[in-house]
Coordinates of C-alpha atoms and ligand atoms in Angstrom, one line a residue:
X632 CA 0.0 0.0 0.0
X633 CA 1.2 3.3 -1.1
X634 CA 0.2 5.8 1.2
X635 CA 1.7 9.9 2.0
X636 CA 0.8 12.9 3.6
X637 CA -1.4 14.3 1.0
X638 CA -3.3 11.0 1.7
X639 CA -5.0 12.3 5.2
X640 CA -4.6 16.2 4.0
X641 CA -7.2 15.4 1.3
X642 CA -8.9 12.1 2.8
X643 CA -8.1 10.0 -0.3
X644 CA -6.6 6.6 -0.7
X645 CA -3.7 7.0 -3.2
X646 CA -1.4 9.7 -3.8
X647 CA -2.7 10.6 -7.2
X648 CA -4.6 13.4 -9.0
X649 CA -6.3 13.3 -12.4
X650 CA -5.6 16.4 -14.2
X651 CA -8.0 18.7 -14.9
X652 CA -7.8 18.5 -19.0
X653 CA -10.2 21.3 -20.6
X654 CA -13.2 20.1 -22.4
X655 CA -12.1 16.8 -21.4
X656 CA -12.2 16.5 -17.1
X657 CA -15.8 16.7 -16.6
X658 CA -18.3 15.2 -13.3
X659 CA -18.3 11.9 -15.0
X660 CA -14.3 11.4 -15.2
X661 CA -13.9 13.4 -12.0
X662 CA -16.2 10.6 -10.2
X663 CA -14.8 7.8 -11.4
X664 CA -11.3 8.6 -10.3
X665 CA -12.6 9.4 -7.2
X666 CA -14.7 6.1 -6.5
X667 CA -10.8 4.6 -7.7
X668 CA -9.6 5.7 -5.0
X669 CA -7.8 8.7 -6.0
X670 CA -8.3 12.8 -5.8
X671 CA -10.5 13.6 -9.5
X672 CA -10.9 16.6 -10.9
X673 CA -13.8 18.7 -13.1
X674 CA -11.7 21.2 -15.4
X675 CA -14.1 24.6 -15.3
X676 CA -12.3 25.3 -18.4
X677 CA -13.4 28.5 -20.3
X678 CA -16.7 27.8 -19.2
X679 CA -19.2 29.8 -17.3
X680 CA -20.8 29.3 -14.0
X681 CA -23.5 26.9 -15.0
X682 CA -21.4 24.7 -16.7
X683 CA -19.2 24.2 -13.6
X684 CA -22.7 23.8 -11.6
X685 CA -23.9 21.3 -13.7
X686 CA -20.7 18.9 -13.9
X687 CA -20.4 19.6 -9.9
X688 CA -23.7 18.0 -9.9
X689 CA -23.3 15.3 -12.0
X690 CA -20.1 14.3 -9.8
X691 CA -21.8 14.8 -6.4
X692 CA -24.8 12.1 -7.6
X693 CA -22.0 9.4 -8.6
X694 CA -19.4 9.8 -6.0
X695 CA -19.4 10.4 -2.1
X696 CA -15.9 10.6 -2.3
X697 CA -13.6 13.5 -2.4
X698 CA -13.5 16.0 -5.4
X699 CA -12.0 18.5 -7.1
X700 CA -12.6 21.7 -9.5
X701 CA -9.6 22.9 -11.4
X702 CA -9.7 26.8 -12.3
X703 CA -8.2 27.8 -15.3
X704 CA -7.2 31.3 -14.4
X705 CA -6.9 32.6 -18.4
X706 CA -10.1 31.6 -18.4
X707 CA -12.9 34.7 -19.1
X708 CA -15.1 33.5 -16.5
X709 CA -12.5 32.5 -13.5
X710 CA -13.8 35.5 -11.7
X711 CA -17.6 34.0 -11.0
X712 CA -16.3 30.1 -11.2
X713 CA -14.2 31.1 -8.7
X714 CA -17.3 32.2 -6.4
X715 CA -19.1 29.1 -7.9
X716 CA -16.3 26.7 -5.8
X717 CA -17.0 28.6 -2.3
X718 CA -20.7 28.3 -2.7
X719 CA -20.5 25.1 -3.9
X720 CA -18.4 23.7 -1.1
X721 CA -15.2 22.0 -3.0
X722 CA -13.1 20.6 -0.9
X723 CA -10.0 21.2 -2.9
X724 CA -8.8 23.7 -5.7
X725 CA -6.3 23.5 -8.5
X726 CA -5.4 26.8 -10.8
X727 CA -3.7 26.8 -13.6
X728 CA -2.5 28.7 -16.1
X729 CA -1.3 31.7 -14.3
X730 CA -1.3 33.5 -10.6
X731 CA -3.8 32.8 -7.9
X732 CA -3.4 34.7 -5.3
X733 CA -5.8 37.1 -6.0
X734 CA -8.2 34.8 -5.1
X735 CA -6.5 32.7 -2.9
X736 CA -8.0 34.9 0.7
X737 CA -11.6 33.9 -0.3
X738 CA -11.0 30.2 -0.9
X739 CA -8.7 29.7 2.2
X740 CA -11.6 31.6 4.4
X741 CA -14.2 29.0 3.3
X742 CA -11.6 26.4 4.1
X743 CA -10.7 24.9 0.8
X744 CA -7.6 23.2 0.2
X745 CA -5.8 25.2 -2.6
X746 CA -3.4 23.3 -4.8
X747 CA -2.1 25.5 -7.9
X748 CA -0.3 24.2 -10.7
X749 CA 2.9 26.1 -11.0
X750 CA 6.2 25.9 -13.3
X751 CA 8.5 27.8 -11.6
X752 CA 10.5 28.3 -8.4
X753 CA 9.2 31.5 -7.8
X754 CA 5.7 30.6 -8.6
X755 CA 5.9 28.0 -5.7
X756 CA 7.2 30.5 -3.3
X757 CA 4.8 32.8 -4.3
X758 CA 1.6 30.5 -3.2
X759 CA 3.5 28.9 -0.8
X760 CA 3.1 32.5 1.0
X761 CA -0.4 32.8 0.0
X762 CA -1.5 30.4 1.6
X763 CA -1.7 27.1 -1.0
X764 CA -2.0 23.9 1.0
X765 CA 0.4 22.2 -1.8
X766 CA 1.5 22.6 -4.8
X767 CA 1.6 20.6 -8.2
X768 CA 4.9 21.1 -9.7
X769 CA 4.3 20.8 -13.4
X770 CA 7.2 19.7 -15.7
X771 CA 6.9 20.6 -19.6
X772 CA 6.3 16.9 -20.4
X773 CA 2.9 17.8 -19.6
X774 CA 0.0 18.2 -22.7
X775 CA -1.8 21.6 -22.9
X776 CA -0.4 25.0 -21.6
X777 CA 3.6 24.6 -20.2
X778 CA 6.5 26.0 -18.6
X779 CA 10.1 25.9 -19.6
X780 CA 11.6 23.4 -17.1
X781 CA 11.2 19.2 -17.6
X782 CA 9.4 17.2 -14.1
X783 CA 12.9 16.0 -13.6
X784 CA 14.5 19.0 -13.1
X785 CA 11.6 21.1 -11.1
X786 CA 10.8 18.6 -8.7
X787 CA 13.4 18.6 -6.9
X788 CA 14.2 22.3 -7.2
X789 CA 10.3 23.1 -6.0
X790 CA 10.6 20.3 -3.0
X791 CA 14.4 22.2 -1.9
X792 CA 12.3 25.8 -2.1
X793 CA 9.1 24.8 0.0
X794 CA 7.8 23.3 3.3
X795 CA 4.3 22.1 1.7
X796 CA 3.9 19.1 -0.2
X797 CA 4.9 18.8 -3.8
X798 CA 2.7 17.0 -6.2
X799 CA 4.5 15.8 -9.2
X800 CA 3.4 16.1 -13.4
X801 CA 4.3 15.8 -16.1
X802 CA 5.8 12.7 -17.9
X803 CA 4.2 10.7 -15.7
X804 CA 1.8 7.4 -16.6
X805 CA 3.1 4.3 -14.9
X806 CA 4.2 2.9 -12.0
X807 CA 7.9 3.9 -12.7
X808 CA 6.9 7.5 -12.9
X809 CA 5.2 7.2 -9.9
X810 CA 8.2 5.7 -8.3
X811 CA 10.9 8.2 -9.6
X812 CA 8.6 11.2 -8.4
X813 CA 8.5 9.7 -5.1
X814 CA 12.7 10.0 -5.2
X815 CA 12.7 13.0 -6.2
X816 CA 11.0 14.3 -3.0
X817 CA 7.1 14.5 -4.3
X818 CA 4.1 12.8 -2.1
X819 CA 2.1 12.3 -5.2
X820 CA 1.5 12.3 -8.2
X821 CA -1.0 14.6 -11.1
X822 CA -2.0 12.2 -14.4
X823 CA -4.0 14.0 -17.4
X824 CA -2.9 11.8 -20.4
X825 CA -3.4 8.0 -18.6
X826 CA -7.3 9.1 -18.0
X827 CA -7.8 10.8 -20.9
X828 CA -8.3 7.0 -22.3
X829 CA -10.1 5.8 -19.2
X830 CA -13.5 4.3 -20.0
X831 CA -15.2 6.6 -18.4
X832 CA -13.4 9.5 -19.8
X833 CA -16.3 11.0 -22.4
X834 CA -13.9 12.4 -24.8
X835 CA -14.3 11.8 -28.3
X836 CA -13.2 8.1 -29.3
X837 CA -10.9 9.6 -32.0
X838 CA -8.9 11.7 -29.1
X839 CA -8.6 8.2 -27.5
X840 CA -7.0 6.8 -31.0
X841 CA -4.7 9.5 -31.4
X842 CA -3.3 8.7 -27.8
X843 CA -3.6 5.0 -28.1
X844 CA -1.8 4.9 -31.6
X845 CA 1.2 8.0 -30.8
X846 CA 4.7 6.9 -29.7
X847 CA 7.4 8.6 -28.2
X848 CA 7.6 11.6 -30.4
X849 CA 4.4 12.4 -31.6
X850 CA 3.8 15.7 -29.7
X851 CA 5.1 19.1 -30.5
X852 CA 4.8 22.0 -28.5
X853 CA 3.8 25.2 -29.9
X854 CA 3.4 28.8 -29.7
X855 CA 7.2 29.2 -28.5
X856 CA 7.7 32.4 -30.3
X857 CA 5.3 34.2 -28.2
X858 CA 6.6 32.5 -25.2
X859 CA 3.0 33.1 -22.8
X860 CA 0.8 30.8 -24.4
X861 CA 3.3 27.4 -25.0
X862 CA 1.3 24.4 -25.6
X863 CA 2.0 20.6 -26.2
X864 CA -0.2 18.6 -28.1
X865 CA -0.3 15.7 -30.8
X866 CA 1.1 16.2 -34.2
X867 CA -1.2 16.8 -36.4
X868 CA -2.2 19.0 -39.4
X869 CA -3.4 21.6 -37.0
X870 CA -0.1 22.0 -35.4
X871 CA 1.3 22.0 -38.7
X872 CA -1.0 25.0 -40.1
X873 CA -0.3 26.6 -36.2
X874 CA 3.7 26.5 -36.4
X875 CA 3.8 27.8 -39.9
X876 CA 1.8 30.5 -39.0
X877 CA 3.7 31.3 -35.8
X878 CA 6.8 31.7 -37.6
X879 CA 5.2 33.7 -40.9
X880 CA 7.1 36.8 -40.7
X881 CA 3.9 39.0 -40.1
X882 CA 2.9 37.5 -37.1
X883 CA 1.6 38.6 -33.9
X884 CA 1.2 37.3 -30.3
X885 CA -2.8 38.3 -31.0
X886 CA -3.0 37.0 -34.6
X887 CA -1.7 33.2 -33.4
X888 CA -4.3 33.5 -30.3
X889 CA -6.7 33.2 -32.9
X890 CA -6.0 30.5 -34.5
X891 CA -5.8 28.1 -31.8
X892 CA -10.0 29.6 -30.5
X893 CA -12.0 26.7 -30.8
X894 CA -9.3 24.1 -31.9
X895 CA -9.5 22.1 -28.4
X896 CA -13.5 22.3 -29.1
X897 CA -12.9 20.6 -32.8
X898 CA -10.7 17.9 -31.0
X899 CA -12.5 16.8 -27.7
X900 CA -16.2 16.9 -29.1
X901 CA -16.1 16.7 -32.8
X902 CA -13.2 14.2 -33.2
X903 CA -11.8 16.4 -36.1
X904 CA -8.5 14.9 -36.8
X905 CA -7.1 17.6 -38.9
X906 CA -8.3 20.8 -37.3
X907 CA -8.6 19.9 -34.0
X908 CA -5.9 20.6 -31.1
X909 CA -5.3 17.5 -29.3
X910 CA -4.1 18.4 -26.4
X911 CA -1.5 15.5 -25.0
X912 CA 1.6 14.3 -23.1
X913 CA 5.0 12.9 -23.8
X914 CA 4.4 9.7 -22.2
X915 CA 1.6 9.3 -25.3
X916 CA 4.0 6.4 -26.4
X917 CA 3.2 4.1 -22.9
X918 CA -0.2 5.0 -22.9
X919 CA -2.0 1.7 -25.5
X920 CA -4.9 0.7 -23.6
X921 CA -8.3 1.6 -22.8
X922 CA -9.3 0.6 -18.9
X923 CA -11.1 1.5 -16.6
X924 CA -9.7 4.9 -13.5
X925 CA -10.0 2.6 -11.0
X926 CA -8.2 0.0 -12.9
X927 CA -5.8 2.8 -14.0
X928 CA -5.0 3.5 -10.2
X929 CA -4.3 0.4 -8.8
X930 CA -2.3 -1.4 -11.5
X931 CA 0.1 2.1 -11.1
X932 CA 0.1 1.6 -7.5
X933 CA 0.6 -2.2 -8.0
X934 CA 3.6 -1.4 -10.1
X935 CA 5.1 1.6 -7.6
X936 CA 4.9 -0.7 -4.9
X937 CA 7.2 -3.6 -6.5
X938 CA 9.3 -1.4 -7.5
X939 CA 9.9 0.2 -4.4
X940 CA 10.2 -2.6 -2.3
X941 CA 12.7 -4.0 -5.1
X942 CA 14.7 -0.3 -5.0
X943 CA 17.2 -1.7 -2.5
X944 CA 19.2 -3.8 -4.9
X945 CA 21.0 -0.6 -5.7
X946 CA 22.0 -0.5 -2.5
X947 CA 25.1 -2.7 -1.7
Ligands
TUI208 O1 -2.8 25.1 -17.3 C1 -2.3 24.1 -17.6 N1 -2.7 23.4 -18.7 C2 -3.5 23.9 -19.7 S1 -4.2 25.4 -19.7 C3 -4.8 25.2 -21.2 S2 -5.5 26.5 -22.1 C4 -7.2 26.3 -22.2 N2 -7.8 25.6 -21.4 C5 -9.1 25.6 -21.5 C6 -9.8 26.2 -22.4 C7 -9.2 27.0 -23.3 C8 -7.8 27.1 -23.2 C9 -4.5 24.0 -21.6 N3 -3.7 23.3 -20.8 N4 -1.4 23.5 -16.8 C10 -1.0 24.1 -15.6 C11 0.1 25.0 -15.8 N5 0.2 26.2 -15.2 N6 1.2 24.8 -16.6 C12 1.9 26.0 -16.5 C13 1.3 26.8 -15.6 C14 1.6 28.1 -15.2 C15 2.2 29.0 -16.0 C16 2.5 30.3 -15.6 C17 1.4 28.5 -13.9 C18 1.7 29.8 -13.5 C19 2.2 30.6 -14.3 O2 2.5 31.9 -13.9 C20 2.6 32.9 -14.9 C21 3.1 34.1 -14.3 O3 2.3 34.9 -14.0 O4 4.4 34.0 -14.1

């Protein structure tokens, strides 16, 4: 049995999040994880307040467990979903995207457990003081929006800078990821691509093909050149179109934000293979089969336990 801190702090029974994947985490997924026995998560996207109600509901009829709402602080509605978490009661926050801490006060007085996703150093100090119960410590391996550092090398550095606990991503989809987090001073772990192909993960099946079928370099990330909005996903002819028209000589930081509007839309609904933006992680290449999250979750946990008990053969 696997078991840290984080473990009692949010009353779950493994060390492991499900990330909250726009368009893609919704009540349903967030349940199942939850029932599985670790901490799931409803993305609020760049969705209004309803929205957020709605898949809130949906995940308080399936699960009794624990839950979570990730806030996606770009987001044009992350002012009022931010309210909608306090009058809603979630137990525990993740942010992403950006700063906090401007909301941080409210959330801590209503006694939720703030977790934000952070790439940097200073980031963690930053919501370290603001009160963040933890922090996720997100490495560029990661699909969607990232930072500039790789899980390996900002784990550690976020665990040497802070006295709350570090939750590792990024990279991660086995039970050897698991594992190596665990080294490199984490209590847990944050999954997005593993559950994207979870059975009860209501993403369009194509999504679920292009992560079954990619291997070890099928993701690219974009939007480099205009450093604030870098994002990993699959290759495809969307990120084709995107890179040539982020390097066109004419370009602007607001004439490639347009491109990508609707794009994640066109992948996780519609299945559109060539225009959509299908938002995914390095460790594509290990992830080949559809299971169930609760299935998921323990065969990791089966896997990080054998290897740990099995670490001291280094050891002579
Ligand atoms: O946020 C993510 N992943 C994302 S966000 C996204 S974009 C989107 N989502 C929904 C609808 C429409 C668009 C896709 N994937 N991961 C967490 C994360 N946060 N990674 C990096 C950061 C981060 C970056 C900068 C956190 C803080 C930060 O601070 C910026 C600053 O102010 O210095």
């Amino acid at each position: 049995m696997i078991n840290s801190p984080i473990c009692e702090m949010l009353g779950i029974k493994y060390p492991i999040f499900q990330g909250g994947m726009a368009w893609i985490a919704d009540g349903k997924l967030a349940a199942a994880v939850s029932n599985g026995g670790g901490l799931g998560i409803i993305s609020a996207m760049n969705a209004d307040a309803g929205y957020l109600k709605n898949q809130i509901k949906i995940a308080k009829s399936l699960t009794d467990k624990p839950f979570g709402v990730n806030i996606m602080l770009m987001s044009p509605h992350a002012e009022e979903v931010a309210k909608i978490v306090v009058e809603e009661k979630i137990a525990i926050v993740t942010t992403g995207a950006g700063n906090p801490s401007k909301y941080m006060r409210e959330w801590i007085e209503a006694g939720i457990v703030v977790v934000p996703v952070i790439a940097s150093v200073a980031m963690a100090r930053m919501v370290e003081k603001s009160g963040a119960s933890a922090v996720i410590a997100e490495g560029q391996e990661s699909g969607g929006h990232i930072g500039e550092l790789t899980t390996m090398s900002i784990v550690p550095q976020v665990c040497s800078a802070v006295k709350i606990p570090v939750i590792a991503a990024g990279g991660i989809a086995d039970g050897r990821g698991v594992a190596a987090s665990l080294m490199l001073g984490a209590v847990g772990v944050q999954l997005g691509t593993r559950f994207l192909v979870a059975y009860e993960c209501s993403v369009h099946q194509n999504y679920k093909d292009m992560v079954l079928k990619a291997g070890d370099i099928s993701t690219v990330a974009t939007g480099k050149r205009f450093d604030a909005s870098c994002c990993r996903s699959l290759k495809n002819n969307f990120t084709r179109e995107f890179s040539k028209a982020e390097y066109a000589p004419d370009a602007t930081k607001e004439s490639i934000g347009l491109l990508g509007v609707g794009a994640l839309r066109k992948a996780a609904v519609e299945g559109d293979t060539k225009n959509g933006c299908f938002l995914a992680g390095q460790i594509s290449g290990l992830v080949n089969r559809e299971q169930s999250a609760a299935e998921i979750i323990s065969e990791i946990f089966d896997q990080t336990e054998s290897l740990l008990k099995g670490a001291n053969q280094w050891v002579k």
